[in-house]
mmCIF file of C-alpha atoms and ligand atoms in Angstrom:
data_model
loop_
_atom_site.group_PDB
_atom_site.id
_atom_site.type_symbol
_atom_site.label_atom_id
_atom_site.label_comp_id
_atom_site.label_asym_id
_atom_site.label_seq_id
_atom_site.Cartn_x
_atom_site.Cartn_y
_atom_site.Cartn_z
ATOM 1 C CA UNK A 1 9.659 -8.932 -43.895
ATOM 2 C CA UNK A 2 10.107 -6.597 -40.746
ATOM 3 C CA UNK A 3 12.244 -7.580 -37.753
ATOM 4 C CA UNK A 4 10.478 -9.416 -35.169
ATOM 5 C CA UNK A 5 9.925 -6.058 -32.219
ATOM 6 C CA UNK A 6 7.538 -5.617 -29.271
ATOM 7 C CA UNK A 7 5.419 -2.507 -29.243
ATOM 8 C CA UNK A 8 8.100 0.527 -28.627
ATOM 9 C CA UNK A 9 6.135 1.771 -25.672
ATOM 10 C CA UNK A 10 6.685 -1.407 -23.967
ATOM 11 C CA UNK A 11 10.746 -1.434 -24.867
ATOM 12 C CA UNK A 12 10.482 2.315 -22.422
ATOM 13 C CA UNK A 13 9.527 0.065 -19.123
ATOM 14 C CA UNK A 14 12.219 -1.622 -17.166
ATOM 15 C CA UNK A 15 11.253 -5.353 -16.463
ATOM 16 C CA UNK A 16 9.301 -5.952 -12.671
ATOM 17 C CA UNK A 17 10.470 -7.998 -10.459
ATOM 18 C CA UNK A 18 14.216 -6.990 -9.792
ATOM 19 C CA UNK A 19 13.361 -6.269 -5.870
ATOM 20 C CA UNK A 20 15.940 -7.940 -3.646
ATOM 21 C CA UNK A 21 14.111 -10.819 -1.657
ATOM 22 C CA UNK A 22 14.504 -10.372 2.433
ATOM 23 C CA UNK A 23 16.129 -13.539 2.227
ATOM 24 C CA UNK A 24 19.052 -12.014 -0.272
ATOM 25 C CA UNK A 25 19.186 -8.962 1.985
ATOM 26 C CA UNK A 26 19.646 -11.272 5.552
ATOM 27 C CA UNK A 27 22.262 -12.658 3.529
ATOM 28 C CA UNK A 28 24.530 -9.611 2.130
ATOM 29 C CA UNK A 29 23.821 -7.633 5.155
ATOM 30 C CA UNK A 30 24.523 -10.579 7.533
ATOM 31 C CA UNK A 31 21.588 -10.519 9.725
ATOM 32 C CA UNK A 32 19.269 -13.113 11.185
ATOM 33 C CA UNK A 33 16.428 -11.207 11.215
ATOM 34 C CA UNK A 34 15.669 -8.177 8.595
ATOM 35 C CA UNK A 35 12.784 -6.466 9.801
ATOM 36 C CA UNK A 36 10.372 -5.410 6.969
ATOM 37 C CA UNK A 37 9.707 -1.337 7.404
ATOM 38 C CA UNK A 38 9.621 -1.461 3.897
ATOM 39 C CA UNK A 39 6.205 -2.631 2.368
ATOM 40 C CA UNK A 40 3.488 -1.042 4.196
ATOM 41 C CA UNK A 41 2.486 -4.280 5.612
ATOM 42 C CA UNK A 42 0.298 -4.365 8.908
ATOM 43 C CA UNK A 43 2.032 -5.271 11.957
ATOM 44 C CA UNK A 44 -1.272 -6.853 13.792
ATOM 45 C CA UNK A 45 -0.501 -9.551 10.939
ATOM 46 C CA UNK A 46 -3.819 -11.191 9.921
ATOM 47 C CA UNK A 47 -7.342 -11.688 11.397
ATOM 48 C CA UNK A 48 -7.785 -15.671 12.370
ATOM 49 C CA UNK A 49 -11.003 -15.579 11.270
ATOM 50 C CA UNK A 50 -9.744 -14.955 7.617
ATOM 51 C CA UNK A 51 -6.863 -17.672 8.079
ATOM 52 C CA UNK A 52 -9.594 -19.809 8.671
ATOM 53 C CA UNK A 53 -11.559 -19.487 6.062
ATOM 54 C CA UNK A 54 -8.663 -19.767 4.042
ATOM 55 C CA UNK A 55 -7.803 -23.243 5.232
ATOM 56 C CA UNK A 56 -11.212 -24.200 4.407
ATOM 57 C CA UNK A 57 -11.734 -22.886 1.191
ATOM 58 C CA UNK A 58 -8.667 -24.633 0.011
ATOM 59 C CA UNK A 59 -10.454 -27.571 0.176
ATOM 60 C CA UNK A 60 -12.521 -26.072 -3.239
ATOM 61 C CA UNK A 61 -9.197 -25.431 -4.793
ATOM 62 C CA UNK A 62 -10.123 -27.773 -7.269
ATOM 63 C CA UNK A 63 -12.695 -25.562 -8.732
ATOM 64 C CA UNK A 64 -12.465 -21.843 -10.659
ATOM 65 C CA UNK A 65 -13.476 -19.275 -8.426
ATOM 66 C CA UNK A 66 -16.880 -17.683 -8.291
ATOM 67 C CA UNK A 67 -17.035 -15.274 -11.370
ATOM 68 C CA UNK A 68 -19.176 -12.008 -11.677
ATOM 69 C CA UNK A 69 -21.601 -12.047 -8.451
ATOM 70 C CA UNK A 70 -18.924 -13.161 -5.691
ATOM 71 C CA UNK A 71 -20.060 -13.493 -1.674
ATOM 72 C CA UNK A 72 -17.085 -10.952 -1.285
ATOM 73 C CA UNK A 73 -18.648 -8.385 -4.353
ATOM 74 C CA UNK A 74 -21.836 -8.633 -2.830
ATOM 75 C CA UNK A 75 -20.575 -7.972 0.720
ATOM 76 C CA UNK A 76 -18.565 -4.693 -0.343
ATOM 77 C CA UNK A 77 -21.503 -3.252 -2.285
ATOM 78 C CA UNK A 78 -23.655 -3.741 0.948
ATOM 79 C CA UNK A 79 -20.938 -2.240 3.069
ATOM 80 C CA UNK A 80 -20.216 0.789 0.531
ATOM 81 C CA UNK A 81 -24.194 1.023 -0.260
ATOM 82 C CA UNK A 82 -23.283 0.560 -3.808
ATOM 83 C CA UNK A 83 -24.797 -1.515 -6.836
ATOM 84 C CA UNK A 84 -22.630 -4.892 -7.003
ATOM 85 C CA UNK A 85 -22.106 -3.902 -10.644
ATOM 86 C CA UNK A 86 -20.263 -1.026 -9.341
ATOM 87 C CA UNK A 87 -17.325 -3.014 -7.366
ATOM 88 C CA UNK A 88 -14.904 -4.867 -9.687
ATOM 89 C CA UNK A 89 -12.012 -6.991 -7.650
ATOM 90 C CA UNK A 90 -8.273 -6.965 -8.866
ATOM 91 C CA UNK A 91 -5.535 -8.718 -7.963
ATOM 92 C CA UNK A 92 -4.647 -6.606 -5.755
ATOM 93 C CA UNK A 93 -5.303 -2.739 -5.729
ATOM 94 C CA UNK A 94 -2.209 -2.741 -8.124
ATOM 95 C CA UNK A 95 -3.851 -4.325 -11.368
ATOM 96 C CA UNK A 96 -7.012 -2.120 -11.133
ATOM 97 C CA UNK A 97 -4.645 1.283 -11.275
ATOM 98 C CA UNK A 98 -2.690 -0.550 -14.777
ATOM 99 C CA UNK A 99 -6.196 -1.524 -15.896
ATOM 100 C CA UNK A 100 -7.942 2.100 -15.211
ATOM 101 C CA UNK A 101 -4.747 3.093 -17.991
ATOM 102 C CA UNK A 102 -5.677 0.343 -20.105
ATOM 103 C CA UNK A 103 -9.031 1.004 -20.488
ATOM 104 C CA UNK A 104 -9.557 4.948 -20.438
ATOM 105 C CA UNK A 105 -5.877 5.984 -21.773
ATOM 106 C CA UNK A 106 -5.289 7.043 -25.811
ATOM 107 C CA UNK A 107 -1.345 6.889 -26.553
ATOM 108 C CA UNK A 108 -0.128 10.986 -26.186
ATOM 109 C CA UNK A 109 -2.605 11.971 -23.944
ATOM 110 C CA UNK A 110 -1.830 13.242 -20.827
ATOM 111 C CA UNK A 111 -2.349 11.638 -16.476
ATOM 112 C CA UNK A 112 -1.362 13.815 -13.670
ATOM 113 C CA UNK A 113 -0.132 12.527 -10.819
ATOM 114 C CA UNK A 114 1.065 13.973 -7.650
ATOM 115 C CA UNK A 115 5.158 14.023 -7.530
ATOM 116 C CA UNK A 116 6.179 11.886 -5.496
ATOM 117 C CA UNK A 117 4.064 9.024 -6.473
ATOM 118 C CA UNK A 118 3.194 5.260 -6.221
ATOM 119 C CA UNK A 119 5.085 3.683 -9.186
ATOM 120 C CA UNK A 120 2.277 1.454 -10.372
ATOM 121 C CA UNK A 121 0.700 4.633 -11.924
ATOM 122 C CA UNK A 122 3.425 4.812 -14.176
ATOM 123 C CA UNK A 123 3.632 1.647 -15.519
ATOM 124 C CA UNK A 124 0.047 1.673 -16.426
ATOM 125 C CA UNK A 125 0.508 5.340 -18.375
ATOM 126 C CA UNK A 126 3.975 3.765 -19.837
ATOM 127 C CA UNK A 127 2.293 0.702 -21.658
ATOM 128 C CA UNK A 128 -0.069 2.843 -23.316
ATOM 129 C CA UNK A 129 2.367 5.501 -24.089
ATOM 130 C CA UNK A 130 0.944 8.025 -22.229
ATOM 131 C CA UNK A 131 2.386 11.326 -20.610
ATOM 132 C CA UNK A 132 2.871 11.688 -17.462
ATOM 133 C CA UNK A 133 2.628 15.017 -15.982
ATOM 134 C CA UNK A 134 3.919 15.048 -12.453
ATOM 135 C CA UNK A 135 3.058 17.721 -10.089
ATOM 136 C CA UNK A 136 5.375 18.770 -7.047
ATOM 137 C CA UNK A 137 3.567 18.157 -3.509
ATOM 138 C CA UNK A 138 3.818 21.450 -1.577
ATOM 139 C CA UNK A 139 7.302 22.357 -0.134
ATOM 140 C CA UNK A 140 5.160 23.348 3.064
ATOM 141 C CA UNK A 141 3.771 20.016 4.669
ATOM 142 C CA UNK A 142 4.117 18.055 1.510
ATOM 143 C CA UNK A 143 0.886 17.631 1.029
ATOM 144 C CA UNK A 144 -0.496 16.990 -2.279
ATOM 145 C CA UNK A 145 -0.851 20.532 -4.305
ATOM 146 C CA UNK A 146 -4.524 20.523 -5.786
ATOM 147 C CA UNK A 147 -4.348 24.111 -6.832
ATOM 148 C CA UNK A 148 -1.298 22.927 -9.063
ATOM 149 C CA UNK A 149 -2.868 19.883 -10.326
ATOM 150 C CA UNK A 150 -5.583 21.926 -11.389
ATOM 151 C CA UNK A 151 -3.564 24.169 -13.265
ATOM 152 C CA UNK A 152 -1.823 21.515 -15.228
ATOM 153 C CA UNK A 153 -5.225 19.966 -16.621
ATOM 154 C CA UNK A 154 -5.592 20.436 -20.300
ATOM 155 C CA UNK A 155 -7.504 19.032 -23.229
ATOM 156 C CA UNK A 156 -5.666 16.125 -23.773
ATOM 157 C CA UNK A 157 -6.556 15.063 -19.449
ATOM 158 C CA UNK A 158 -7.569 11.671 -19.496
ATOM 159 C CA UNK A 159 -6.483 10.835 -16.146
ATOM 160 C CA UNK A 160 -5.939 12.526 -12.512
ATOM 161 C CA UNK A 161 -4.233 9.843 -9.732
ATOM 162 C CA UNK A 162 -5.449 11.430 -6.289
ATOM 163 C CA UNK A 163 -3.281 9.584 -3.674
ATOM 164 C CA UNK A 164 -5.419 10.259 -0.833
ATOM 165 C CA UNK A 165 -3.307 9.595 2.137
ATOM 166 C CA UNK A 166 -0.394 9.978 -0.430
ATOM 167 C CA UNK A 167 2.667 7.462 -0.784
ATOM 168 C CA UNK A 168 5.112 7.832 -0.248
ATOM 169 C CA UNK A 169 4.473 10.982 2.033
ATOM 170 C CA UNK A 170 1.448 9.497 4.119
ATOM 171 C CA UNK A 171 0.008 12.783 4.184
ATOM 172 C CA UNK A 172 -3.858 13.517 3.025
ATOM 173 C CA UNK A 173 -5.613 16.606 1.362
ATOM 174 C CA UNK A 174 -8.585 18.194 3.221
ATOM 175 C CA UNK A 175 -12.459 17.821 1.742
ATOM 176 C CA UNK A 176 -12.427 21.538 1.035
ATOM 177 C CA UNK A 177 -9.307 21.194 -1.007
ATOM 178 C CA UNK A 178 -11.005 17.827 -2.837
ATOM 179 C CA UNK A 179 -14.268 19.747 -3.326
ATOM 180 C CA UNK A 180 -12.750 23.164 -5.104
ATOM 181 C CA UNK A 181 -10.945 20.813 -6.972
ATOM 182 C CA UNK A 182 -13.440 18.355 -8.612
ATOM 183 C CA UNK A 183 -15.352 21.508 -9.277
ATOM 184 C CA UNK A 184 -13.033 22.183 -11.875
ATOM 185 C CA UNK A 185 -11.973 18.809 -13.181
ATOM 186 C CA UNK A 186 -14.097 19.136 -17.394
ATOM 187 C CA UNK A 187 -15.853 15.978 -18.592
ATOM 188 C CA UNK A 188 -12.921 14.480 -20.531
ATOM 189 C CA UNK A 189 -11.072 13.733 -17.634
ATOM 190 C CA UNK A 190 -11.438 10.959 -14.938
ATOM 191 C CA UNK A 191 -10.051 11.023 -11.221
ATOM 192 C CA UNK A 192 -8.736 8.182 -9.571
ATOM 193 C CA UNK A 193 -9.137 8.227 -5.315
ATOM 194 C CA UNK A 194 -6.524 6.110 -4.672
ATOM 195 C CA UNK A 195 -7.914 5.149 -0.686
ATOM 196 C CA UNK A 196 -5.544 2.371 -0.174
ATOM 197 C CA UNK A 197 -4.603 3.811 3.548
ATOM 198 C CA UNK A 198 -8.341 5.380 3.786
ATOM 199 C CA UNK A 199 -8.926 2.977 7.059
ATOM 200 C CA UNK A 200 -5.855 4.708 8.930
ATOM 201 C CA UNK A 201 -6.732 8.497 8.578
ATOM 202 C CA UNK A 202 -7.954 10.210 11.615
ATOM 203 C CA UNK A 203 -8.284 13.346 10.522
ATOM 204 C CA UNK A 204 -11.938 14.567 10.236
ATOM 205 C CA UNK A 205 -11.630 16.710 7.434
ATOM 206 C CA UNK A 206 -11.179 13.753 5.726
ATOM 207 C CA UNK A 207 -12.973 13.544 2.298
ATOM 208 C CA UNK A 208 -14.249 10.233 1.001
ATOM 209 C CA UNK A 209 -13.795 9.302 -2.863
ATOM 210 C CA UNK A 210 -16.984 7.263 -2.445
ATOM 211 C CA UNK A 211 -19.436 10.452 -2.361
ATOM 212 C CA UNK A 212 -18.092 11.328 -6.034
ATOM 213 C CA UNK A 213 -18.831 8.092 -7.288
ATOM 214 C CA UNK A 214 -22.578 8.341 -6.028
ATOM 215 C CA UNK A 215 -22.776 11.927 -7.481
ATOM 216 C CA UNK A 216 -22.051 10.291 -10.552
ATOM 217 C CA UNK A 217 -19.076 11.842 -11.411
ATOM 218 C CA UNK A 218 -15.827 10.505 -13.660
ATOM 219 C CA UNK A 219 -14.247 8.944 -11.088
ATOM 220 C CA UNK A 220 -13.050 5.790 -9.554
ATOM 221 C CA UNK A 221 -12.195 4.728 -6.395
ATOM 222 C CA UNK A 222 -9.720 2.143 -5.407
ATOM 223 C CA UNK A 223 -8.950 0.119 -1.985
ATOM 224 C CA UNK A 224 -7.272 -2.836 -1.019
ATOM 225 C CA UNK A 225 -6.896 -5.650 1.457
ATOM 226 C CA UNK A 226 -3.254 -5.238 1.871
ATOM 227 C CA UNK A 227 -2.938 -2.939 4.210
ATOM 228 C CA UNK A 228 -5.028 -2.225 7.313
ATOM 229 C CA UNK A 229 -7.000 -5.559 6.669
ATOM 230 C CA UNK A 230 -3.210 -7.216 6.788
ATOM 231 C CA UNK A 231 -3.639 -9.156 3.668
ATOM 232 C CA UNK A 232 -0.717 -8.107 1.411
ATOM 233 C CA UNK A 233 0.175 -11.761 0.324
ATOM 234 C CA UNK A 234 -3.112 -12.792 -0.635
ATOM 235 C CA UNK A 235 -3.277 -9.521 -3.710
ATOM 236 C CA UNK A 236 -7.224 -8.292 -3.533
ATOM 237 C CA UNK A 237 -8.226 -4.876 -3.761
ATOM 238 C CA UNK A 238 -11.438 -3.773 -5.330
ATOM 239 C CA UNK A 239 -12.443 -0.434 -8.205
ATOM 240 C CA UNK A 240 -15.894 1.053 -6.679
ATOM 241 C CA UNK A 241 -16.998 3.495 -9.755
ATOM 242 C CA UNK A 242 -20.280 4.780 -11.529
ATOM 243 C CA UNK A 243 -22.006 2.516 -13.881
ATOM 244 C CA UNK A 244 -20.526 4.238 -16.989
ATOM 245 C CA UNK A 245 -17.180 3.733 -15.540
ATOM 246 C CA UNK A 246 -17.314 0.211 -14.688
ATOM 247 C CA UNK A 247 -19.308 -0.624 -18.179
ATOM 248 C CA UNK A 248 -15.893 0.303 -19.744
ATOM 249 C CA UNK A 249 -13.497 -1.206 -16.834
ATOM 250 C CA UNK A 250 -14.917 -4.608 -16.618
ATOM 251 C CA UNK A 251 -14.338 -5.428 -20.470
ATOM 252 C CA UNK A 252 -10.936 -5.323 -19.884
ATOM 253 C CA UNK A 253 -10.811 -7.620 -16.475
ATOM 254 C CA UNK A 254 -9.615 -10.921 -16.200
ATOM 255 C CA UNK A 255 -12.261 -13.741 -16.140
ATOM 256 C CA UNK A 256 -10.717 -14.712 -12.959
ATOM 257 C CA UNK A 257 -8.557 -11.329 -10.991
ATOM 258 C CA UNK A 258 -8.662 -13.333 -7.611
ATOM 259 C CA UNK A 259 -8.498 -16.823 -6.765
ATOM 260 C CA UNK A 260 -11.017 -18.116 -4.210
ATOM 261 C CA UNK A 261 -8.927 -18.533 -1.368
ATOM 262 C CA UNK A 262 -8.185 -14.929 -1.160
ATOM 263 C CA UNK A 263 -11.969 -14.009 -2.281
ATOM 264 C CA UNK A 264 -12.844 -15.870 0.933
ATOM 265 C CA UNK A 265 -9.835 -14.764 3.358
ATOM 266 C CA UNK A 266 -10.937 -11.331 2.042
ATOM 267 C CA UNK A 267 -14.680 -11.692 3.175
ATOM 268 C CA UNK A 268 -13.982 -13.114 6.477
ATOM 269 C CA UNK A 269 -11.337 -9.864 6.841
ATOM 270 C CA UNK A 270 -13.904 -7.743 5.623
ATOM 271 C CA UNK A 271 -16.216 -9.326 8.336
ATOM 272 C CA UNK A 272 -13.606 -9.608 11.644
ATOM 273 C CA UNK A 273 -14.721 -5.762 12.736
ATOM 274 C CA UNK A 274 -12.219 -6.707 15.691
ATOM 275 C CA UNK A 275 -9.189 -7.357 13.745
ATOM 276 C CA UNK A 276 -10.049 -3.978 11.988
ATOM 277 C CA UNK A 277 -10.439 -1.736 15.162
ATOM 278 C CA UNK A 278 -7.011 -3.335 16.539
ATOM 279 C CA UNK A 279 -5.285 -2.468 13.047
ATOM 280 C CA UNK A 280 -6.682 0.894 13.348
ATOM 281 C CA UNK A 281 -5.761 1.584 17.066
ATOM 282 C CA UNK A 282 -2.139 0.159 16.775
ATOM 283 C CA UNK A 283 -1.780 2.212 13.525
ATOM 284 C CA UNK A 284 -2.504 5.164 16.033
ATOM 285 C CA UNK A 285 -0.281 4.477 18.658
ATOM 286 C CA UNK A 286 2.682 3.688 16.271
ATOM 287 C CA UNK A 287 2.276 6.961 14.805
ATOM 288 C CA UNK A 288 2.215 8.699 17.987
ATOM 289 C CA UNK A 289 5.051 7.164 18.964
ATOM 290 C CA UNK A 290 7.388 7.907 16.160
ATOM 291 C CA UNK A 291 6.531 11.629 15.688
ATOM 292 C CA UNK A 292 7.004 12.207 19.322
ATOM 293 C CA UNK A 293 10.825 10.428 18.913
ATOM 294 C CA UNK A 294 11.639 12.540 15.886
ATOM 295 C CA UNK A 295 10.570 15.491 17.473
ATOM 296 C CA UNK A 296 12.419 14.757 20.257
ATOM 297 C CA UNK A 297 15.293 14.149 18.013
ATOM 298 C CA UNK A 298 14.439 16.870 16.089
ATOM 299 C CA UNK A 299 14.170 15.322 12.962
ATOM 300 C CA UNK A 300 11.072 16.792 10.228
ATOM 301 C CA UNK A 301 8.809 14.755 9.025
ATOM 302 C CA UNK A 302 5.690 15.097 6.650
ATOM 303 C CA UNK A 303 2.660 14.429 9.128
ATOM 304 C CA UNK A 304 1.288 10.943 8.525
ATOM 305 C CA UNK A 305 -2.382 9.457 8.521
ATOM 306 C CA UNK A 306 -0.955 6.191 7.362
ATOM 307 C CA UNK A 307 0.360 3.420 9.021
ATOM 308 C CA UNK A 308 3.955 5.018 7.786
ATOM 309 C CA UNK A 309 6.118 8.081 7.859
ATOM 310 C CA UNK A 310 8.473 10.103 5.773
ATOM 311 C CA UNK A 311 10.922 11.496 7.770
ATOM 312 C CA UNK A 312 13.885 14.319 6.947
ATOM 313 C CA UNK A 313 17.153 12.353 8.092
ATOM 314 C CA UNK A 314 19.155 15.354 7.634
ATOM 315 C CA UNK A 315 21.428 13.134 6.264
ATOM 316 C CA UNK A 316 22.138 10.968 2.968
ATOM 317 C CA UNK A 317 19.461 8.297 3.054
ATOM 318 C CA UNK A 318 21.532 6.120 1.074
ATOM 319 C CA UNK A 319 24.386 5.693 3.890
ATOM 320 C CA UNK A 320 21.513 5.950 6.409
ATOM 321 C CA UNK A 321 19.632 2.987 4.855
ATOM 322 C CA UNK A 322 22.896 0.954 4.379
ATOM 323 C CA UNK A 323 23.907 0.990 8.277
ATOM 324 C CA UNK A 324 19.712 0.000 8.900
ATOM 325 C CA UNK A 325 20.134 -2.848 6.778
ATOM 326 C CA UNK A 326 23.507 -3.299 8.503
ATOM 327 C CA UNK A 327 21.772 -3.830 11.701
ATOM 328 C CA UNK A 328 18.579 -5.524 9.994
ATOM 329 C CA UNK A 329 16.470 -3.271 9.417
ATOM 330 C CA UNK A 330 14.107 -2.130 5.717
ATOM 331 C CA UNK A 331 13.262 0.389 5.194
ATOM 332 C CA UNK A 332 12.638 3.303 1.702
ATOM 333 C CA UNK A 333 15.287 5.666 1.389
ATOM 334 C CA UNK A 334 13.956 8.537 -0.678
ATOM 335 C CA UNK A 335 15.917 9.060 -3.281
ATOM 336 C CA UNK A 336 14.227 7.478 -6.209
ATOM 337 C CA UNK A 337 11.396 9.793 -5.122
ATOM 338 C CA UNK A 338 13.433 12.748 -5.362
ATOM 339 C CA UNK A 339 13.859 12.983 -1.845
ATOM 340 C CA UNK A 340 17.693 12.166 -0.798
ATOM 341 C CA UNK A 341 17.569 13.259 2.751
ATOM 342 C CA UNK A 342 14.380 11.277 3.311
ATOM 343 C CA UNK A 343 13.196 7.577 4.458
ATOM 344 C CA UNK A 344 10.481 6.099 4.130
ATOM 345 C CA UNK A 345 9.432 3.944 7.588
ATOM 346 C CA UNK A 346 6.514 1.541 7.493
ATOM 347 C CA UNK A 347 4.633 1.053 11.506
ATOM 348 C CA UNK A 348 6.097 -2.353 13.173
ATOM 349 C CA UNK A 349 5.278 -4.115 15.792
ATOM 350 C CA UNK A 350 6.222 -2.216 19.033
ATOM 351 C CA UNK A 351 9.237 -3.828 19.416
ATOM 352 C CA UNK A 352 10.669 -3.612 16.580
ATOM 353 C CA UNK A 353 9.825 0.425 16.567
ATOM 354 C CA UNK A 354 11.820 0.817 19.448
ATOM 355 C CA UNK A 355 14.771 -1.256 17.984
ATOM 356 C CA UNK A 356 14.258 0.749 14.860
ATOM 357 C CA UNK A 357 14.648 4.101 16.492
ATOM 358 C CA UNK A 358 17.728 2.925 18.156
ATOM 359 C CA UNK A 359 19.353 1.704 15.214
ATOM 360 C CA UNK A 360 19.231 4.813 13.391
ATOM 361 C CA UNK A 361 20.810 6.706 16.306
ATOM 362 C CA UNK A 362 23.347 4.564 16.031
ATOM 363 C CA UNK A 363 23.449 5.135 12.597
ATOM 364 C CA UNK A 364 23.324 9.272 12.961
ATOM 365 C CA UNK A 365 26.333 9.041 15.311
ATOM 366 C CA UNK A 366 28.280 7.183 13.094
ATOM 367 C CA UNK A 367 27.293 9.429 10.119
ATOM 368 C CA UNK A 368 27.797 12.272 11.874
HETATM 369 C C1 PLP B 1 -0.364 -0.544 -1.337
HETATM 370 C C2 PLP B 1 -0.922 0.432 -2.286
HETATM 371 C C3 PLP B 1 -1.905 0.101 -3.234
HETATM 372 C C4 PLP B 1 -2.488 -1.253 -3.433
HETATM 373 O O1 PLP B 1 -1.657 -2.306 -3.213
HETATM 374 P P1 PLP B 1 -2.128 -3.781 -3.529
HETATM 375 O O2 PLP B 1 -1.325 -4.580 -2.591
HETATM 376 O O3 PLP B 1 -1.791 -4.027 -4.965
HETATM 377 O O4 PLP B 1 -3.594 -3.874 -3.285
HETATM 378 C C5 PLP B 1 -2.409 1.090 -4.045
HETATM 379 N N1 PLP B 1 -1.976 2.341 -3.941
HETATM 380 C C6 PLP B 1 -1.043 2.708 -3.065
HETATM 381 C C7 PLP B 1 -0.649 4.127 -2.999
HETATM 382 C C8 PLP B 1 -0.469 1.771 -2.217
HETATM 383 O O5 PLP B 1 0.478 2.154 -1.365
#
């Protein structure tokens, strides 16, 4: 008899769930209060209206959620003027991007992805035994570099991860860019618009992943409540694709992705048009504000339309991160991204923007 082994593709991925808690980090950093510039999350918090439809559903907690034809499924078809067959929910956008491997991905064949990237794509591509082909955002602007992308597709393409505003860089590519390139994208290969920031961008040259899927094309798009609908805890996000896409997708999907709680804080989120417009204006006027302080203290950064920024420290990001968390603040350095000199700042709440800028003057003059 063989030795009892797990599939060798899965003995390649480092387990999940190492991440330090905040509560660790208040702890070895001595802090009361570590401010979370870490994780994306929305500073407006959450809408009330969803909080309270959350405290009512729980009530039903006795009973599986809704499956197929969901109140929430329904309302995002109407909103995207899409088929309800053509929105699949996931816990979280996170699950949909490891099942879009699962489903579409032959071991040995090849996914490009921008480089650098959000992780999750990996770990999809790694349990299949993919390869990943990563492609170097532009030295200029760090945007995204289509024309490279383009010329890394082969035969063996399954899979193209469009980051569309890009993390960690927070910057987008323009429609023109999008449009050249899906011209040239062959039939064996399917893109993923990964829109989970779509809500922030300003920008009108702006393309939208959801005009590909009603051309009918081989794509997918995926959003998510976790970010500008301030929902991070409750993990929803949602696949909108073409029939033929979906058809393969849902076979794959758990029975139940998302509990009804969140399926109903969700729809009342989707619903508080308020609570979005706030998100949306706040997201604004934080990213005003912290390109006009590195500018003013001279500092590059990569120009966001998210509600984050990457910004050129100058200096090592390690050290720079350890005297933030020193004084209680989270935040990315950018070295695991290939970025040393870099951090990665998520939007806070006013206050805590202006403590934040602070703090890492104090931490350049120490440094320096
Ligand atoms: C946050 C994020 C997602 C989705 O996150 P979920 O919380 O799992 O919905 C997807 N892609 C990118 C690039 C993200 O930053």
């Amino acid at each position: 008899m063989e030795k009892f082994s797990p599939r060798k593709e899965v003995l390649s991925i480092s387990p999940q769930g190492a991440i330090t808690s905040m509560e660790e980090m208040k702890k070895k950093y001595r802090v009361n209060e570590m401010h979370r510039m870490n994780a994306n999350e929305n500073p407006v918090m959450t809408s009330k209206k969803a909080i309270e439809a959350m405290r009512r559903e729980v009530e039903q907690a006795c009973m599986y959620p809704e499956t197929g034809r969901t109140a929430l499924r329904a309302a995002l078809a109407k909103k995207f003027a899409v088929e309800e067959d053509m929105v699949l929910l996931g816990n979280g956008g996170d699950q949909l991007l490891i099942m879009l491997s699962e489903a579409f991905l032959n071991a040995g064949e090849e996914v490009i992805v921008p480089d650098p990237f959000f992780a999750t794509y990996a770990l999809g591509v790694s349990i299949i035994g993919g390869r990943l082909v990563k492609v170097p955002v532009k030295k200029d602007g760090l945007t995204m570099d289509l024309d490279a992308m383009r010329a890394a597709i082969t035969d063996k393409t399954k899979l193209i991860f469009l980051c569309n505003p890009n993390n960690p860089t927070a910057t987008i590519v323009h429609k023109r860019e999008v449009e050249a390139f899906m011209q040239a994208v062959p039939e064996h290969t399917l893109v993923v618009f990964d829109e989970a920031y779509h809500e922030f961008v300003s920008d009108p040259e702006y393309p939208d992943g959801m005009d590909y899927v009603k051309a009918e094309r081989n794509v997918a798009v995926i959003r998510t409540f976790s970010k500008v609908y301030g929902l991070a805890g409750l993990r929803v996000g949602y696949c909108i694709a073409p029939r033929a896409i979906m058809d393969i997708l849902t076979r794959i999907s758990p029975v139940f992705p998302v509990n009804r709680i969140a399926q109903a804080g969700a729809l009342a989120a989707l619903e508080d048009t308020e609570f979005l417009a706030e998100a949306k204006r706040v997201c604004q006027e934080n990213r005003a504000y912290f390109m006009a302080q590195f500018d003013a203290m001279g500092l590059p950064y990569a120009k966001p339309e998210a509600n984050f920024i990457f910004v050129d420290t100058g200096l090592d990001a390690v050290q720079v991160n350890e005297g933030l968390l020193r004084r209680g603040f989270a935040v990315r350095p950018g070295g695991g991204w290939g970025f040393p000199t870099y951090l990665r700042v998520s939007f806070g709440t006013r206050e805590q923007n202006e403590a934040f800028i602070a703090a890492l003057k104090e931490v350049r003059a120490e440094l320096a």
